[in-house]
Amino acid sequence: MDEALLRSLTPSVLGVLVRRGADFAAAEDAVQDALIEAVRTWPDDPPRDAKGWLVTVAWRKFLDAQRADVARRRREGVVDEEPPPGPASAVDDTLQLYFLCAHPSLTPSSAVALTLRAVGGLTTRQIARAYLVPETTMAQRISRAKRTVSRVRLDQPGDVATVLRVLYLVFNEGYTGDVDLAAEAIRLTRQLATVIDRPEVAGLLALMLLHHARRAARTAPDGSLVPLAEQDRARWDTALIAEGVEVLQAALARDRLGEYQAQAAIAALHADAPSADETDWVQIVEWYDELVRLTDGPVVRLNRAVAVGEADGPRAGLAALAAVDPAVPRHAAVAAYLHERAGDLATAARLYAEAARLAPNVAERDHLTRRAARVNTRRRG
């Protein structure tokens, strides 16, 4: 069973059902039922047209559910005509579905959460981690969003800013999480940049390209994480870097700075440095100051503390870190790194161990555990 194929087809099939009049929540349930049916039957009887098969089965599941609802609640249902057999449209509906999920009836945060869950394929836990909220809180937010859109027709697309936020979070989860969504996020952002001429769209695309360029160097052959300072820069994709820098320069030239352009500028400075020691940390701090002005988010301030520690020394970095809520994810890891650089190995070892217990994935946990062990060895030596 080709799970990657099923995952890639899911947004398009969902989009077909929505355009045919299905409300979002019911359409999502029908598509999930169709996927279960595919897993059960495809190994023995694979279809010639996978998408057409999924559309047909999902539409039947949807109609069955609607008929049952009519009988139970004795009210009018939706039109119960099956789509004609044959190949489904080859048009990619995913980006359109992103806009439909960003419906004006939803708050931006709810629209992002709903799209990440329904279209991006992220789990509720992954979305909660991205938003820095408890999983139960995020589950309630997604449920409320589903109830809201189930009462309206999705014929009014949402705003570009919300869609950009979704693509940004999908890329981040795909870049660092358990599900590989980074390439899909780049593909959709490229599509968006061809139809919407805004500096922030270009800024997001540049940010993705510059981060993705370093992806091959982020892990060792055994799967362990390799920090930026220790990466083999010969493995960075210079073509992606060149494209990202070109896209970013064109966006910045329009003098309408936004958070994605500022983040891309930081990534470009890392990409431009021949070695970690030659990184222009002073300029990176200046860009973080711009990000604080634009967003003032806790993660931005956390990352700024690291940059300050590199530019002005670890004590200055720790002073900047003191203004960040310790509950912010990876706070302990940053504190451990700065204490290690300051020579406080006992505190660094303790904080690395604490950060490992709080790590969001196995690779990061193992990396931090090794850091703690290395610092303890230095202490005893």
Short mmCIF file of C-alpha atoms in Angstrom, two decimals:
data_model
loop_
_atom_site.label_atom_id
_atom_site.label_comp_id
_atom_site.label_asym_id
_atom_site.label_seq_id
_atom_site.Cartn_x
_atom_site.Cartn_y
_atom_site.Cartn_z
CA MET A 1 0.00 0.00 0.00
CA ASP A 2 1.45 3.35 -1.07
CA GLU A 3 0.68 5.50 1.97
CA ALA A 4 2.49 8.49 0.45
CA LEU A 5 0.16 8.36 -2.57
CA LEU A 6 -2.91 8.28 -0.33
CA ARG A 7 -1.60 11.22 1.69
CA SER A 8 -0.88 13.27 -1.42
CA LEU A 9 -4.34 12.62 -2.90
CA THR A 10 -6.31 13.36 0.28
CA PRO A 11 -6.47 17.20 -0.05
CA SER A 12 -7.51 17.02 -3.70
CA VAL A 13 -10.28 14.48 -3.03
CA LEU A 14 -11.49 16.55 -0.08
CA GLY A 15 -11.57 19.61 -2.33
CA VAL A 16 -13.71 17.81 -4.91
CA LEU A 17 -16.30 16.85 -2.29
CA VAL A 18 -16.43 20.38 -0.88
CA ARG A 19 -16.95 21.91 -4.31
CA ARG A 20 -19.78 19.45 -4.96
CA GLY A 21 -21.64 20.77 -1.95
CA ALA A 22 -20.44 18.68 0.98
CA ASP A 23 -19.91 20.55 4.22
CA PHE A 24 -16.33 20.33 5.39
CA ALA A 25 -16.72 18.11 8.44
CA ALA A 26 -18.86 15.54 6.61
CA ALA A 27 -16.51 15.59 3.62
CA GLU A 28 -13.53 14.96 5.86
CA ASP A 29 -15.27 11.97 7.47
CA ALA A 30 -16.18 10.56 4.06
CA VAL A 31 -12.63 10.88 2.76
CA GLN A 32 -11.29 9.13 5.86
CA ASP A 33 -13.76 6.27 5.28
CA ALA A 34 -12.61 6.05 1.65
CA LEU A 35 -8.98 5.87 2.74
CA ILE A 36 -9.79 3.01 5.09
CA GLU A 37 -11.54 1.23 2.23
CA ALA A 38 -8.48 1.82 0.02
CA VAL A 39 -6.14 0.33 2.60
CA ARG A 40 -8.40 -2.71 2.80
CA THR A 41 -8.92 -3.36 -0.92
CA TRP A 42 -6.08 -1.86 -2.94
CA PRO A 43 -3.42 -4.47 -2.10
CA ASP A 44 -5.54 -7.14 -3.83
CA ASP A 45 -7.30 -4.98 -6.43
CA PRO A 46 -5.45 -1.71 -7.16
CA PRO A 47 -7.46 0.81 -9.23
CA ARG A 48 -6.28 2.23 -12.54
CA ASP A 49 -7.17 5.77 -11.48
CA ALA A 50 -6.43 6.17 -7.77
CA LYS A 51 -7.89 9.65 -7.42
CA GLY A 52 -11.04 8.80 -9.38
CA TRP A 53 -11.56 5.73 -7.21
CA LEU A 54 -11.18 7.77 -4.02
CA VAL A 55 -13.53 10.50 -5.24
CA THR A 56 -16.21 7.96 -6.18
CA VAL A 57 -15.98 5.99 -2.93
CA ALA A 58 -15.75 9.11 -0.76
CA TRP A 59 -18.79 10.62 -2.48
CA ARG A 60 -20.76 7.41 -1.91
CA LYS A 61 -19.71 7.40 1.75
CA PHE A 62 -20.77 11.02 2.04
CA LEU A 63 -24.17 10.33 0.44
CA ASP A 64 -24.72 7.30 2.65
CA ALA A 65 -24.04 9.41 5.73
CA GLN A 66 -26.36 12.15 4.49
CA ARG A 67 -29.18 9.69 3.76
CA ALA A 68 -28.81 8.26 7.26
CA ASP A 69 -28.92 11.77 8.68
CA VAL A 70 -32.08 12.56 6.71
CA ALA A 71 -33.78 9.45 8.00
CA ARG A 72 -32.70 10.13 11.55
CA ARG A 73 -33.44 13.83 11.72
CA ARG A 74 -36.10 13.97 9.03
CA ARG A 75 -34.73 16.94 7.23
CA GLU A 76 -33.56 17.71 3.75
CA GLY A 77 -30.15 16.38 2.80
CA VAL A 78 -27.80 17.26 0.02
CA VAL A 79 -28.21 16.24 -3.63
CA ASP A 80 -27.61 12.52 -3.86
CA GLU A 81 -26.25 12.10 -7.35
CA GLU A 82 -23.10 10.10 -7.74
CA PRO A 83 -20.34 11.55 -9.91
CA PRO A 84 -20.01 9.85 -13.28
CA PRO A 85 -17.36 7.13 -13.54
CA GLY A 86 -14.05 7.88 -15.23
CA PRO A 87 -10.78 9.68 -14.51
CA ALA A 88 -10.86 12.55 -12.04
CA SER A 89 -9.56 16.00 -12.86
CA ALA A 90 -5.80 16.34 -12.81
CA VAL A 91 -6.06 19.87 -11.39
CA ASP A 92 -4.24 20.30 -8.07
CA ASP A 93 -6.87 21.51 -5.60
CA THR A 94 -4.66 21.64 -2.53
CA LEU A 95 -3.85 25.34 -2.54
CA GLN A 96 -7.50 26.22 -3.21
CA LEU A 97 -8.46 24.05 -0.24
CA TYR A 98 -6.02 25.98 1.94
CA PHE A 99 -7.86 29.18 1.05
CA LEU A 100 -11.27 27.61 1.62
CA CYS A 101 -10.23 26.47 5.09
CA ALA A 102 -9.17 30.04 5.89
CA HIS A 103 -12.86 30.99 5.88
CA PRO A 104 -13.91 34.48 7.05
CA SER A 105 -16.21 32.92 9.64
CA LEU A 106 -13.18 31.53 11.48
CA THR A 107 -10.61 33.37 13.52
CA PRO A 108 -7.12 33.19 11.96
CA SER A 109 -5.85 30.84 14.68
CA SER A 110 -8.81 28.48 14.24
CA ALA A 111 -8.46 28.53 10.45
CA VAL A 112 -4.78 27.65 10.72
CA ALA A 113 -5.47 24.82 13.16
CA LEU A 114 -8.26 23.38 11.02
CA THR A 115 -6.16 23.46 7.85
CA LEU A 116 -3.14 21.89 9.49
CA ARG A 117 -5.33 19.06 10.76
CA ALA A 118 -7.55 18.48 7.73
CA VAL A 119 -5.26 19.36 4.82
CA GLY A 120 -1.74 19.32 6.20
CA GLY A 121 -2.20 15.93 7.84
CA LEU A 122 -0.69 17.00 11.18
CA THR A 123 -1.85 15.46 14.43
CA THR A 124 -3.54 17.52 17.10
CA ARG A 125 -0.45 17.07 19.27
CA GLN A 126 1.84 18.44 16.56
CA ILE A 127 -0.39 21.46 16.03
CA ALA A 128 -0.61 22.12 19.78
CA ARG A 129 3.17 22.02 20.00
CA ALA A 130 3.49 24.54 17.17
CA TYR A 131 1.06 26.89 18.96
CA LEU A 132 2.56 26.33 22.42
CA VAL A 133 -0.79 25.28 23.92
CA PRO A 134 -2.01 22.06 25.62
CA GLU A 135 -3.24 19.31 23.31
CA THR A 136 -6.73 19.41 24.87
CA THR A 137 -6.99 23.13 24.14
CA MET A 138 -6.06 22.59 20.51
CA ALA A 139 -8.51 19.67 20.17
CA GLN A 140 -11.32 21.93 21.38
CA ARG A 141 -10.26 24.69 18.97
CA ILE A 142 -10.29 22.32 16.01
CA SER A 143 -13.68 20.89 17.01
CA ARG A 144 -15.18 24.38 17.25
CA ALA A 145 -13.74 25.27 13.82
CA LYS A 146 -15.29 22.14 12.29
CA ARG A 147 -18.66 22.99 13.79
CA THR A 148 -18.44 26.53 12.48
CA VAL A 149 -17.61 25.60 8.89
CA SER A 150 -20.19 22.82 8.89
CA ARG A 151 -22.87 25.55 9.06
CA VAL A 152 -21.60 27.55 6.07
CA ARG A 153 -20.74 26.92 2.43
CA LEU A 154 -17.03 27.21 1.78
CA ASP A 155 -17.39 29.61 -1.12
CA GLN A 156 -15.61 32.60 0.45
CA PRO A 157 -11.86 32.07 0.56
CA GLY A 158 -9.91 33.44 3.48
CA ASP A 159 -7.08 35.95 3.47
CA VAL A 160 -3.56 35.46 2.26
CA ALA A 161 -1.99 36.09 5.68
CA THR A 162 -3.79 33.09 7.18
CA VAL A 163 -2.76 30.84 4.29
CA LEU A 164 0.85 31.99 4.64
CA ARG A 165 0.74 31.15 8.34
CA VAL A 166 -0.54 27.65 7.56
CA LEU A 167 2.15 27.04 4.94
CA TYR A 168 4.81 28.31 7.35
CA LEU A 169 3.72 25.93 10.11
CA VAL A 170 3.36 22.99 7.70
CA PHE A 171 6.92 23.61 6.48
CA ASN A 172 8.28 23.87 10.02
CA GLU A 173 6.61 20.62 11.05
CA GLY A 174 7.79 18.92 7.87
CA TYR A 175 11.30 20.23 8.40
CA THR A 176 11.66 19.19 12.03
CA GLY A 177 8.83 16.77 12.81
CA ASP A 178 7.72 13.25 12.18
CA VAL A 179 5.92 13.79 8.85
CA ASP A 180 7.79 14.97 5.74
CA LEU A 181 5.75 17.94 4.57
CA ALA A 182 8.51 20.45 3.77
CA ALA A 183 8.70 19.77 0.03
CA GLU A 184 4.91 19.98 -0.28
CA ALA A 185 4.88 23.32 1.55
CA ILE A 186 7.53 24.68 -0.82
CA ARG A 187 5.57 23.47 -3.84
CA LEU A 188 2.39 25.19 -2.68
CA THR A 189 4.22 28.40 -1.77
CA ARG A 190 5.78 28.47 -5.25
CA GLN A 191 2.27 28.19 -6.69
CA LEU A 192 1.05 30.98 -4.44
CA ALA A 193 3.94 33.24 -5.46
CA THR A 194 2.99 32.87 -9.13
CA VAL A 195 -0.56 34.13 -8.56
CA ILE A 196 -0.12 36.65 -5.71
CA ASP A 197 2.48 39.38 -6.01
CA ARG A 198 3.22 40.27 -2.38
CA PRO A 199 6.63 40.70 -0.71
CA GLU A 200 5.65 38.46 2.21
CA VAL A 201 4.70 35.59 -0.12
CA ALA A 202 8.14 35.90 -1.70
CA GLY A 203 9.69 36.22 1.76
CA LEU A 204 8.12 32.96 2.91
CA LEU A 205 9.28 31.18 -0.24
CA ALA A 206 12.83 32.50 0.27
CA LEU A 207 12.78 31.38 3.91
CA MET A 208 11.71 27.87 2.95
CA LEU A 209 14.32 27.58 0.19
CA LEU A 210 17.15 28.75 2.42
CA HIS A 211 16.24 26.36 5.22
CA HIS A 212 15.62 23.46 2.85
CA ALA A 213 19.04 24.03 1.28
CA ARG A 214 20.66 22.91 4.56
CA ARG A 215 18.49 19.86 5.07
CA ALA A 216 20.93 17.21 3.83
CA ALA A 217 23.53 18.38 6.37
CA ARG A 218 21.19 18.43 9.34
CA THR A 219 21.52 14.74 10.13
CA ALA A 220 24.45 12.32 10.31
CA PRO A 221 24.40 8.92 8.54
CA ASP A 222 23.10 7.34 11.76
CA GLY A 223 20.17 9.78 11.84
CA SER A 224 21.48 11.91 14.70
CA LEU A 225 21.05 15.68 14.57
CA VAL A 226 23.97 17.88 13.48
CA PRO A 227 23.85 21.45 14.89
CA LEU A 228 24.22 24.31 12.44
CA ALA A 229 27.73 25.17 13.65
CA GLU A 230 28.92 21.61 13.02
CA GLN A 231 27.27 21.01 9.64
CA ASP A 232 29.31 20.20 6.53
CA ARG A 233 28.56 23.28 4.45
CA ALA A 234 29.72 21.52 1.31
CA ARG A 235 26.49 19.51 1.57
CA TRP A 236 24.30 22.61 1.43
CA ASP A 237 22.36 23.04 -1.81
CA THR A 238 23.96 26.11 -3.38
CA ALA A 239 21.32 26.32 -6.13
CA LEU A 240 18.52 26.58 -3.56
CA ILE A 241 20.53 29.14 -1.60
CA ALA A 242 21.09 31.26 -4.70
CA GLU A 243 17.40 31.11 -5.57
CA GLY A 244 16.37 31.96 -2.02
CA VAL A 245 18.70 34.94 -1.85
CA GLU A 246 17.50 36.23 -5.22
CA VAL A 247 13.84 35.93 -4.21
CA LEU A 248 14.56 37.62 -0.87
CA GLN A 249 16.48 40.53 -2.40
CA ALA A 250 13.62 41.24 -4.79
CA ALA A 251 11.15 41.22 -1.89
CA LEU A 252 13.25 43.46 0.37
CA ALA A 253 13.73 45.95 -2.48
CA ARG A 254 10.00 46.71 -2.31
CA ASP A 255 10.46 48.15 1.21
CA ARG A 256 7.44 46.42 2.77
CA LEU A 257 9.15 44.37 5.45
CA GLY A 258 7.29 41.50 7.10
CA GLU A 259 8.20 38.71 9.49
CA TYR A 260 8.92 36.12 6.79
CA GLN A 261 11.31 38.45 4.99
CA ALA A 262 13.11 39.16 8.26
CA GLN A 263 13.41 35.45 9.05
CA ALA A 264 14.67 34.81 5.52
CA ALA A 265 17.30 37.52 5.96
CA ILE A 266 18.60 35.71 9.05
CA ALA A 267 18.69 32.42 7.14
CA ALA A 268 20.53 34.15 4.28
CA LEU A 269 23.23 35.44 6.66
CA HIS A 270 23.79 31.90 7.91
CA ALA A 271 23.95 30.62 4.33
CA ASP A 272 26.39 33.34 3.33
CA ALA A 273 28.94 32.54 6.05
CA PRO A 274 31.79 30.29 4.79
CA SER A 275 32.07 28.83 8.30
CA ALA A 276 30.27 29.09 11.63
CA ASP A 277 33.03 31.31 13.03
CA GLU A 278 32.52 33.81 10.19
CA THR A 279 28.79 34.24 10.79
CA ASP A 280 27.75 37.89 11.06
CA TRP A 281 26.01 37.56 14.42
CA VAL A 282 25.79 41.30 14.97
CA GLN A 283 23.68 41.72 11.85
CA ILE A 284 21.62 38.67 12.81
CA VAL A 285 20.81 40.32 16.17
CA GLU A 286 19.69 43.42 14.27
CA TRP A 287 17.31 41.32 12.19
CA TYR A 288 15.97 39.65 15.36
CA ASP A 289 15.33 43.13 16.71
CA GLU A 290 13.23 43.77 13.60
CA LEU A 291 11.36 40.51 14.21
CA VAL A 292 10.65 41.50 17.81
CA ARG A 293 9.25 44.78 16.52
CA LEU A 294 7.07 42.93 14.00
CA THR A 295 5.85 39.99 16.10
CA ASP A 296 7.34 40.05 19.63
CA GLY A 297 6.72 36.32 19.98
CA PRO A 298 8.38 34.20 22.71
CA VAL A 299 10.15 31.94 20.19
CA VAL A 300 11.61 34.99 18.45
CA ARG A 301 12.98 36.26 21.77
CA LEU A 302 14.36 32.79 22.54
CA ASN A 303 16.25 32.67 19.26
CA ARG A 304 17.39 36.27 19.72
CA ALA A 305 18.98 35.28 23.04
CA VAL A 306 21.11 32.71 21.20
CA ALA A 307 22.19 35.33 18.65
CA VAL A 308 23.00 37.84 21.42
CA GLY A 309 25.08 35.15 23.13
CA GLU A 310 27.08 34.65 19.94
CA ALA A 311 27.48 38.37 19.19
CA ASP A 312 28.10 39.75 22.72
CA GLY A 313 29.05 36.72 24.79
CA PRO A 314 27.16 34.06 26.75
CA ARG A 315 26.47 36.29 29.77
CA ALA A 316 24.71 38.79 27.53
CA GLY A 317 22.78 35.91 25.98
CA LEU A 318 21.68 34.68 29.41
CA ALA A 319 20.55 38.20 30.30
CA ALA A 320 18.41 38.28 27.14
CA LEU A 321 17.09 34.80 27.94
CA ALA A 322 15.94 35.97 31.38
CA ALA A 323 13.16 37.93 29.66
CA VAL A 324 11.77 34.76 28.02
CA ASP A 325 9.16 32.57 29.74
CA PRO A 326 10.89 29.31 30.84
CA ALA A 327 7.82 27.40 29.67
CA VAL A 328 8.66 28.19 26.02
CA PRO A 329 9.77 24.97 24.25
CA ARG A 330 13.56 24.55 24.00
CA HIS A 331 14.16 27.20 26.67
CA ALA A 332 16.14 24.70 28.74
CA ALA A 333 18.23 23.69 25.71
CA VAL A 334 19.16 27.31 24.97
CA ALA A 335 19.97 27.96 28.63
CA ALA A 336 22.15 24.84 28.72
CA TYR A 337 24.09 25.96 25.64
CA LEU A 338 24.69 29.46 27.00
CA HIS A 339 25.75 28.15 30.43
CA GLU A 340 28.13 25.71 28.74
CA ARG A 341 29.73 28.55 26.76
CA ALA A 342 29.97 30.59 29.96
CA GLY A 343 31.90 27.76 31.64
CA ASP A 344 29.17 26.74 34.11
CA LEU A 345 29.34 23.06 33.24
CA ALA A 346 27.35 21.76 36.22
CA THR A 347 24.35 23.93 35.36
CA ALA A 348 24.74 23.15 31.65
CA ALA A 349 24.70 19.39 32.25
CA ARG A 350 21.60 19.63 34.42
CA LEU A 351 19.78 21.79 31.87
CA TYR A 352 20.76 19.56 28.94
CA ALA A 353 19.27 16.58 30.81
CA GLU A 354 16.12 18.57 31.54
CA ALA A 355 15.87 19.65 27.90
CA ALA A 356 16.24 16.03 26.78
CA ARG A 357 13.26 15.02 28.93
CA LEU A 358 11.18 17.77 27.32
CA ALA A 359 12.34 17.16 23.73
CA PRO A 360 9.50 16.93 21.17
CA ASN A 361 11.04 14.05 19.19
CA VAL A 362 13.48 11.17 19.60
CA ALA A 363 16.27 12.68 17.47
CA GLU A 364 16.33 15.87 19.53
CA ARG A 365 16.13 13.94 22.78
CA ASP A 366 19.12 11.79 21.83
CA HIS A 367 21.09 14.85 20.71
CA LEU A 368 20.53 16.63 24.02
CA THR A 369 21.31 13.48 26.00
CA ARG A 370 24.66 13.24 24.21
CA ARG A 371 25.31 16.90 24.98
CA ALA A 372 24.64 16.29 28.67
CA ALA A 373 26.98 13.29 28.67
CA ARG A 374 29.72 15.27 26.91
CA VAL A 375 29.52 18.12 29.41
CA ASN A 376 29.61 15.71 32.35
CA THR A 377 32.72 14.10 30.87
CA ARG A 378 34.37 17.51 30.61
CA ARG A 379 33.49 18.21 34.25
CA ARG A 380 35.07 14.99 35.47
CA GLY A 381 38.10 15.45 33.23
#
